[in-house]
XYZ file of C-alpha atoms in Angstrom:
486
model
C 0.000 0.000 0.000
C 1.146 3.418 -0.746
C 0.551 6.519 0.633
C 0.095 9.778 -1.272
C 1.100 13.271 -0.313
C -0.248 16.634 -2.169
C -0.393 19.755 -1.789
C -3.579 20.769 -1.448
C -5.034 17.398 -0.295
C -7.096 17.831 2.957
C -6.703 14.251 4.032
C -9.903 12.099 5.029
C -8.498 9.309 8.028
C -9.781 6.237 5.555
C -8.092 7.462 2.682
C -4.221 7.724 2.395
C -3.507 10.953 1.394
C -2.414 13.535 3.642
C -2.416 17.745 3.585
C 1.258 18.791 3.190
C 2.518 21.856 4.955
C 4.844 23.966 2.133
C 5.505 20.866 0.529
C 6.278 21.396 -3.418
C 5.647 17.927 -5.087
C 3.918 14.662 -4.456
C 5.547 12.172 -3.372
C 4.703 8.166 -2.122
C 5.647 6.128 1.497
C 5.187 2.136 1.317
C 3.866 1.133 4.903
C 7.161 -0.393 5.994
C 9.156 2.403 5.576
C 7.599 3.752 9.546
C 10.166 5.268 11.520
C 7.951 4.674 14.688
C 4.617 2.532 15.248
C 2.331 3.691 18.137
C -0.794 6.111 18.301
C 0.843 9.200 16.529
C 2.738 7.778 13.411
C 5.345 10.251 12.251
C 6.337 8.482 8.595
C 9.400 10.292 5.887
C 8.010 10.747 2.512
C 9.729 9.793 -0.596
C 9.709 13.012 -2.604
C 10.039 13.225 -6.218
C 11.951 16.281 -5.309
C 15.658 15.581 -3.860
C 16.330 18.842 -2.302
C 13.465 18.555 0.190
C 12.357 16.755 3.061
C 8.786 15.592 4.306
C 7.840 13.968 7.681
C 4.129 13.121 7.784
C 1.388 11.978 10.831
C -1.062 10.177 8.794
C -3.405 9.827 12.095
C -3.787 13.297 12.096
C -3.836 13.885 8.428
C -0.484 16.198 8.582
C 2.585 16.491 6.460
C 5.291 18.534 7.196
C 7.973 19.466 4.473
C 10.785 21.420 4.122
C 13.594 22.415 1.470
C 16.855 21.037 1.964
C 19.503 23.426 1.150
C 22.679 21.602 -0.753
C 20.770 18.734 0.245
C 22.688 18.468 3.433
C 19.615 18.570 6.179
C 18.452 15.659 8.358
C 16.398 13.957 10.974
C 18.556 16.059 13.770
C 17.099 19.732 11.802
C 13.931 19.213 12.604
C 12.094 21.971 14.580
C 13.313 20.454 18.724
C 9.333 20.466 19.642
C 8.694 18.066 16.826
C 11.746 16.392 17.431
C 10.404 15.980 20.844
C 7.195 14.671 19.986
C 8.592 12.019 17.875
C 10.935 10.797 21.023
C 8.008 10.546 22.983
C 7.191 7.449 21.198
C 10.208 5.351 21.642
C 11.116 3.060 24.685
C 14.042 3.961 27.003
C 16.127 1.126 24.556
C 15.459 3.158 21.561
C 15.567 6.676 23.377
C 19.311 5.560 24.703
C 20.461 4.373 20.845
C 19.055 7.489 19.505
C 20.612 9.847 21.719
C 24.192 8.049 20.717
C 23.918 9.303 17.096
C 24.615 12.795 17.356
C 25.570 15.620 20.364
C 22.561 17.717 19.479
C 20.290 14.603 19.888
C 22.338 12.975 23.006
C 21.208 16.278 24.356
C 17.283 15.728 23.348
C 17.433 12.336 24.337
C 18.664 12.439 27.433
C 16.804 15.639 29.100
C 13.830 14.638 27.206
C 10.762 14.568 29.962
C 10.091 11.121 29.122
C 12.829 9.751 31.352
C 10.102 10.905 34.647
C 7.561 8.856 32.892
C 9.370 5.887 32.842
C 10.491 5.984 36.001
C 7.454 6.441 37.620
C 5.145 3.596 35.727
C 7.831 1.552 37.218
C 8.546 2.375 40.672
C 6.824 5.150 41.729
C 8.465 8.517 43.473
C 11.623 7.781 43.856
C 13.631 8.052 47.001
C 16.220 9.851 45.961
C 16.169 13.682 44.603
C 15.919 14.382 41.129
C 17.576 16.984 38.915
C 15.945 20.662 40.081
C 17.563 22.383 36.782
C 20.961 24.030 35.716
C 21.642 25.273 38.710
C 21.645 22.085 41.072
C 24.909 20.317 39.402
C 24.989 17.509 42.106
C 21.562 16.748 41.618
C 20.580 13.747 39.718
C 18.493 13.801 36.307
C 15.574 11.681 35.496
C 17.646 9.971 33.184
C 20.684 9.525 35.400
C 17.871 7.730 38.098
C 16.709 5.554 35.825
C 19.148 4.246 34.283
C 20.928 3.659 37.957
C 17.849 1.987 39.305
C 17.755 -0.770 35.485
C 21.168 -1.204 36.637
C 20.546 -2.093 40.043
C 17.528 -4.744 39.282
C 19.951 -6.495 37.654
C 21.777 -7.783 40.129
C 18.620 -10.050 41.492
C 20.571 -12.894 39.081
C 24.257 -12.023 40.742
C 25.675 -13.354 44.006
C 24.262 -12.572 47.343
C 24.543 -12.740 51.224
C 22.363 -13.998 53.707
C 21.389 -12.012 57.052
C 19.642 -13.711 59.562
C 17.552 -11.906 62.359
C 17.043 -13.765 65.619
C 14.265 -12.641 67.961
C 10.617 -13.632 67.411
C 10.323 -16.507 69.334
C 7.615 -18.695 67.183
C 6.199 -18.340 63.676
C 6.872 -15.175 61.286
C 3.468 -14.478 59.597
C 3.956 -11.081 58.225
C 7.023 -8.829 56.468
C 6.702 -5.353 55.283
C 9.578 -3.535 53.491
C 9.299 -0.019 54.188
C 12.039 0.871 51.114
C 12.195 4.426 51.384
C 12.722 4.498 54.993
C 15.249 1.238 55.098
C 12.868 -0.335 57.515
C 11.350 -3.840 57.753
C 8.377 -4.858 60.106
C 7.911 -8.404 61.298
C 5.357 -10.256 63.203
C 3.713 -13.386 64.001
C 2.384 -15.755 66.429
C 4.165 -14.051 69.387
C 2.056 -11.472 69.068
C 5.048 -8.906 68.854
C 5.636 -6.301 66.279
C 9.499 -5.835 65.007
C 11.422 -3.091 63.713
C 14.767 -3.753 61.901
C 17.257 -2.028 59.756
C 17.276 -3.634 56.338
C 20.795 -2.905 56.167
C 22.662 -3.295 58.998
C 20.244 -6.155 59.827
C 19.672 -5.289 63.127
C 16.916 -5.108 65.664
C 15.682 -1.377 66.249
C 12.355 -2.009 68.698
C 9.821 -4.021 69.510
C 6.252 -3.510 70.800
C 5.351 -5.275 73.787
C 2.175 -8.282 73.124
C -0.307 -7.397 71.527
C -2.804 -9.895 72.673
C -3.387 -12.271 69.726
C -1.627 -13.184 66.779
C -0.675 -11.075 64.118
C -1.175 -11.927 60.772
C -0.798 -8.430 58.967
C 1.403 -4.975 59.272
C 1.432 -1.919 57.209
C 3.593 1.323 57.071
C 4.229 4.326 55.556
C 6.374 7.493 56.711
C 3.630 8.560 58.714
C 1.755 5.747 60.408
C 2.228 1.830 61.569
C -0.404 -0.525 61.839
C -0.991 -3.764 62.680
C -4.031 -6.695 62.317
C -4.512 -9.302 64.954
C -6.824 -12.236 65.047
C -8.921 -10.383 67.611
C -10.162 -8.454 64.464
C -8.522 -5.010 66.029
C -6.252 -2.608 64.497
C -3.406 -1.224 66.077
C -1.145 1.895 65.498
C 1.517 3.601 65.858
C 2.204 7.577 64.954
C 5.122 9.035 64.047
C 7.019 10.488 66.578
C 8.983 13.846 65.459
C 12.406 13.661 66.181
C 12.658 9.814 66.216
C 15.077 8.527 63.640
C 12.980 5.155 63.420
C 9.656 6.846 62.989
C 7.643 4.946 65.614
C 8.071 4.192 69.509
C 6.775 0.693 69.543
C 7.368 0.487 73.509
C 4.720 2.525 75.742
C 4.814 5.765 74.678
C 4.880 8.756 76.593
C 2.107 10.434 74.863
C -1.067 8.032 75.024
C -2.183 10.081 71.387
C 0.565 8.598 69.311
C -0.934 4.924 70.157
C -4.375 3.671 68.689
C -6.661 0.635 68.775
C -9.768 0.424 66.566
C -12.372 -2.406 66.288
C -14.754 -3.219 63.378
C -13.892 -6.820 62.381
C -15.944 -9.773 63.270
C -13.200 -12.034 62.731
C -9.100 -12.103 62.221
C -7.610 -9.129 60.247
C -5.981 -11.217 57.566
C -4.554 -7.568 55.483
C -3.728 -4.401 55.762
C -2.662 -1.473 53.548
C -2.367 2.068 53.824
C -2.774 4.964 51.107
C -2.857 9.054 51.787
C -5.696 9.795 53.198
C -7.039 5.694 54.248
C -6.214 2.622 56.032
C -7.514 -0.977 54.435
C -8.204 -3.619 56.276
C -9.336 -7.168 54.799
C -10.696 -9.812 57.287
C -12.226 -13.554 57.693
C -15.680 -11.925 58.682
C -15.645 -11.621 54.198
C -15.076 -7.887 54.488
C -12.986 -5.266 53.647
C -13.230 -1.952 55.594
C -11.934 1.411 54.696
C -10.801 3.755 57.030
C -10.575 7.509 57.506
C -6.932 8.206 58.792
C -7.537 11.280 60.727
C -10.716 10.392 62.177
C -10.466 6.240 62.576
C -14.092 6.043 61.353
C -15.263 3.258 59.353
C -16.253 4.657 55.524
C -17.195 1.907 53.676
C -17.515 -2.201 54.305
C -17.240 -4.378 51.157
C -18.750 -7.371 51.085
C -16.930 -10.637 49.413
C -18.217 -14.204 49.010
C -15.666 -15.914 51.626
C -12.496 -15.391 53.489
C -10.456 -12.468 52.379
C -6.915 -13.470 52.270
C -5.468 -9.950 50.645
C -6.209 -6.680 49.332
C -3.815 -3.827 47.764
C -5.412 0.120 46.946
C -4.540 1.642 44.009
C -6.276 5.315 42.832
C -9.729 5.011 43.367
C -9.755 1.328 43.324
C -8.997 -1.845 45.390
C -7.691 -5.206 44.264
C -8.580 -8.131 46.622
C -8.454 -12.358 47.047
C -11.570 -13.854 48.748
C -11.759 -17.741 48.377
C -11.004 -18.984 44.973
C -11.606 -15.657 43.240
C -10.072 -12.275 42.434
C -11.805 -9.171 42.736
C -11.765 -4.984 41.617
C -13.752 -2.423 43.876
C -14.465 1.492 43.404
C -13.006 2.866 46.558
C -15.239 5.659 46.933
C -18.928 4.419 45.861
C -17.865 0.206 46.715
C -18.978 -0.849 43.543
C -17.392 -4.117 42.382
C -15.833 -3.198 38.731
C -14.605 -6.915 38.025
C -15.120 -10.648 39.345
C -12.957 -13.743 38.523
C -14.474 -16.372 40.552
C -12.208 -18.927 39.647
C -8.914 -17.640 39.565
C -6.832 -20.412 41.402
C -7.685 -24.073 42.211
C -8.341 -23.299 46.148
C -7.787 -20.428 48.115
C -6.208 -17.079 46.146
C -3.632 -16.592 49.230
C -1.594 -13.415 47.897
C -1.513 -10.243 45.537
C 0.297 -7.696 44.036
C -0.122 -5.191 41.801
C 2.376 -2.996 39.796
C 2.735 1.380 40.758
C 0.331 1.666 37.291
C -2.086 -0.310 38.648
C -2.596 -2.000 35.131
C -1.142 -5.609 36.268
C -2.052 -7.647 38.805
C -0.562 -10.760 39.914
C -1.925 -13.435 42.598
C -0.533 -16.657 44.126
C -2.908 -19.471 45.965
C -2.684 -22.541 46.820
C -2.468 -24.497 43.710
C 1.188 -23.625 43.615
C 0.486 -21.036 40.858
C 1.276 -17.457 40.239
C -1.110 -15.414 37.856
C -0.979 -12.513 35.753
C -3.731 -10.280 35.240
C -4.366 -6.834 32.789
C -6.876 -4.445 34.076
C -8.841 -2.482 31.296
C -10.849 0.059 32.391
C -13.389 1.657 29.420
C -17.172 1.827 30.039
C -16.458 -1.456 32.335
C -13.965 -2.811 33.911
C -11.870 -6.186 32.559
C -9.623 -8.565 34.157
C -7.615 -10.815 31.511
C -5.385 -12.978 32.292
C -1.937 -13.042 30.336
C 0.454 -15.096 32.245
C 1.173 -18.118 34.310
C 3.769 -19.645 36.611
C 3.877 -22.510 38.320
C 7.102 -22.570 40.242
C 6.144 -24.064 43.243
C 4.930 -27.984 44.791
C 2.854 -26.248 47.577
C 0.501 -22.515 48.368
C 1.999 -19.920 47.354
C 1.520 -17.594 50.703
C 3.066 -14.568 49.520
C 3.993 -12.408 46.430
C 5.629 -8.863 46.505
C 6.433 -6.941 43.053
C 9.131 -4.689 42.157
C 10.034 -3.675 38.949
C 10.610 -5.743 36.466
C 10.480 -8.581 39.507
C 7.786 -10.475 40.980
C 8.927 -12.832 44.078
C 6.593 -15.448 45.310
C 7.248 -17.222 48.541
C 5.527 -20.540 49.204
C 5.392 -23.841 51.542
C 7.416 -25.292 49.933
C 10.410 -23.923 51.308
C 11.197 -22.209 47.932
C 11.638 -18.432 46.857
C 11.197 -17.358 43.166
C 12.053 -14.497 40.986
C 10.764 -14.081 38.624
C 11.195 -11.184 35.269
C 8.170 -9.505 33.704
C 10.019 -7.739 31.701
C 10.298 -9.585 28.297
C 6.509 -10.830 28.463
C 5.460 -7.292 29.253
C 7.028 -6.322 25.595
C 5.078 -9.211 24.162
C 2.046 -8.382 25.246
C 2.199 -4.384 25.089
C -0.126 -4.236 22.385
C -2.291 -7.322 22.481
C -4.948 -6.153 24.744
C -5.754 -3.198 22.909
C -9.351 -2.883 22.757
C -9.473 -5.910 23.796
C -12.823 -6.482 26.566
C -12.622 -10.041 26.705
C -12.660 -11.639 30.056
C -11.363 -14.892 28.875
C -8.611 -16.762 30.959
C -7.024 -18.333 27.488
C -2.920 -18.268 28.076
C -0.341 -19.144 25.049
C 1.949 -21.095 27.363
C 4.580 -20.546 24.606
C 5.491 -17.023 25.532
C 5.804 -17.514 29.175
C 9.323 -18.052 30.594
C 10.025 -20.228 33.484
C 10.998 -18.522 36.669
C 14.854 -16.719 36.041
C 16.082 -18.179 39.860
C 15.020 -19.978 42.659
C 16.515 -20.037 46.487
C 15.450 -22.753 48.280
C 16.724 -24.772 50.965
C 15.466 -23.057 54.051
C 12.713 -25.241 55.755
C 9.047 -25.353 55.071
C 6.177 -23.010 55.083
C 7.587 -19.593 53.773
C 4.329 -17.370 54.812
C 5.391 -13.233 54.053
C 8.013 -11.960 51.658
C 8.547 -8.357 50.836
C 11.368 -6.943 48.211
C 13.031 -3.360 47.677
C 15.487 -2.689 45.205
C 18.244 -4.910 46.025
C 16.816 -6.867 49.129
C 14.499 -9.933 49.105
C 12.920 -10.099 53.062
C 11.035 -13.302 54.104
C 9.816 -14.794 56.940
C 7.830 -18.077 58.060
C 7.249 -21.337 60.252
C 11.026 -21.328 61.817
C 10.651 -18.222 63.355
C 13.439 -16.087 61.411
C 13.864 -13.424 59.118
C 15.900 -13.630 56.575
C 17.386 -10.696 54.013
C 19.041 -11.926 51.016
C 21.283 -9.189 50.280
C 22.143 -8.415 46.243
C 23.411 -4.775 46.826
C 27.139 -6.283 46.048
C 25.978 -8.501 42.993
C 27.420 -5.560 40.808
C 31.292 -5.599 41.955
């Protein structure tokens, strides 16, 4: 198929001729001649003219062409603002082998505003300060972050150390990584909540018994909280002036401690977001709470035990049973049902900073991928399996490009979404189906396994070169990657 540029064409979308901008002749483009393929198609034009130079955007019916004088002009003398809108297109690969072609486009390239956007579909804010402009030097660009942060994922297939922390005294059934403030918080079945320092490994504070067993912790920078099987959640403020955040002993000020009740049955999960604490529970509810107030705002109702939930913009992601499910925070609509996602219980989930994938373990051994399309409806389709365990899988934690599941089994795997995310970047679009049908072709096995310490692995957590588990022995234990690089 050819495409024809004139003139004076307006262009119509169905047809292929386009409206050229002080173009002088006519000229044709075969379809495989695209410099880019995404929405916005930005596509050179053979001219019958040598001495000029057309770039066309056949979605929006535009051409753009200019004379080239001595016939010495190129990609790189294009106006910078289309220049820019053309890099918006490409994937940090392609943005770093562009911006090695020329000075002038090494400097487009790499202060081109796209760098933020990849960064932040991936992990979020990060922790560390970004470039404030020109007159910050020591500051670090978006660029610089990301491609520091690609580097350092890498190193989940290099060598590693083990640290060991010694001091709950029976079963480890929850781990939270608290990455930006280099904080992990443990508990279990002695009823005790844990504070440690990811990377010295060492024990900061504990709380004193709580009263029941604790299956479920939360944190942020501003607030602790904790589930127990008494269906009551407990928390901690943050203190000013204390470099750990939170006096787990007795504080002296009775404000900066709080127990709520709600729950007809154990608190199972917890999770936190700006303005809410979640709580998930064997009563088949999930409550939402008001964090300045403590008031209950909304209770949604599942079909059996809720085993997790994780928040995400105005929506929630949780595991009840057998089945997976999508809520509307604010109104507690249910956008999207899949009663059948795992053969028994759906244990665990995850879901990545864009909210678009979510991933689940249970107790079939498996690990699931789901896409969430939101249009008119919601959609949940499932794109990917796993099966790298023999027992449950009790917990999964995701961090890009990995997703760790830990399981009874003993076992720990990583696993890399990367390559299968490429694959499937475009196969969903407009795509509402709801079916479960996998191509077992294009899924990978798991990239590594570490195994061999004991049985019943129940809570794992993961920041960006630390893997933190803990389980039946009554240990934590931080596989350390930070010196796979040397």
């Amino acid at each position: 198929m050819a495409f024809e540029c004139q003139r004076d064409t307006k262009l119509g979308l169905r047809d292929s001729k386009v409206n050229c901008l002080g173009g002088t002749r006519t000229g044709n483009v075969d379809a495989d001649q695209l410099i880019l393929t995404n929405k916005k198609k930005f596509e050179p034009l053979e001219t019958e003219n040598p001495d000029s130079v057309c770039v066309a955007n056949f979605k929006l019916g535009i051409c753009f062409c200019e004379p080239l004088p001595n016939s010495s002009r190129s990609f790189a003398d294009l106006p910078p603002a289309l220049i820019s809108e053309i890099l918006n297109f490409l994937d940090p690969r392609e943005l770093g082998i562009v911006s090695c072609v020329n000075t002038s486009l090494y400097r487009l390239a790499s202060e081109h505003h796209v760098w933020k956007e990849f960064y932040y579909e991936r992990w979020g804010h990060p922790v560390n300060s970004v470039s404030l402009g020109p007159g910050y030097p020591n500051e670090k660009s978006w660029k610089e972050l990301f491609v520091e942060r690609e580097f350092r994922s890498k190193t989940f297939m290099g060598r590693y150390s083990i640290d060991t922390l010694y001091g709950h005294t029976e079963a480890v059934r929850t781990v939270f990584v608290l990455v930006s403030k280099k904080l992990v918080f443990t508990s279990g079945y002695d009823q005790v909540v844990r504070m440690w320092d990811i990377e010295e490994g060492l024990s900061i504070a504990s709380s004193r018994p709580l009263g029941c067993t604790i299956r479920a912790v939360a944190a942020d920078s501003r607030l602790l909280v904790a589930g127990g099987t008494d269906g009551f959640i407990h928390g901690w403020k943050v203190e000013d002036g204390n470099p750990h955040l939170f006096g787990l002993r007795a504080s002296q000020n009775q404000n900066m401690e709080f127990r709520v009740w709600g729950h007809e049955g154990p608190i199972t999960c917890l999770a936190l977001d700006f303005s809410k604490i979640y709580s998930g529970s064997w009563d088949m509810t999930i409550r939402t709470w008001d964090r300045s107030s403590l008031k209950c705002l909304k209770v949604l109702v599942h079909n059996d035990w809720v085993w997790s939930l994780v928040p995400h913009d105005n929506t929630i992601g949780s595991t009840a049973g057998s089945g997976v499910y999508i809520w509307e925070t604010n109104t507690g609509n249910q956008l999207a049902f899949n009663s059948s996602a795992h053969v028994g219980n759906a244990y665990s989930l995850a879901r990545s900073h864009t909210g678009k994938f979510l991933f689940t373990g249970g107790e079939d051994g498996s690990v699931h991928m789901f896409e969430i399309t939101r249009n008119i409806k919601c959609y949940m389709r499932k794109i990917a399996t796993w099966i790298p365990h023999n027992g449950s899988v009790y917990s999964i934690a995701f961090e890009f490009p990995w997703l760790v599941s830990a399981s009874s089994d003993g076992k720990i795997s990583l696993i890399d979404v990367r390559e299968l995310l490429k694959t499937k970047k475009h196969s969903s679009s407009g795509n509402t189906s709801q079916s479960n049908y996998l191509d077992q072709k294009n899924v990978e096995p798991p990239q590594r396994m570490l195994h061999g310490f004991g049985c019943n692995l129940f809570s794992i957590g993961i920041g960006s070169d630390r893997i933190v588990c803990g389980g039946e022995e009554g240990v934590v234990r931080i596989w350390n990657f930070s010196q796979a690089g040397d």
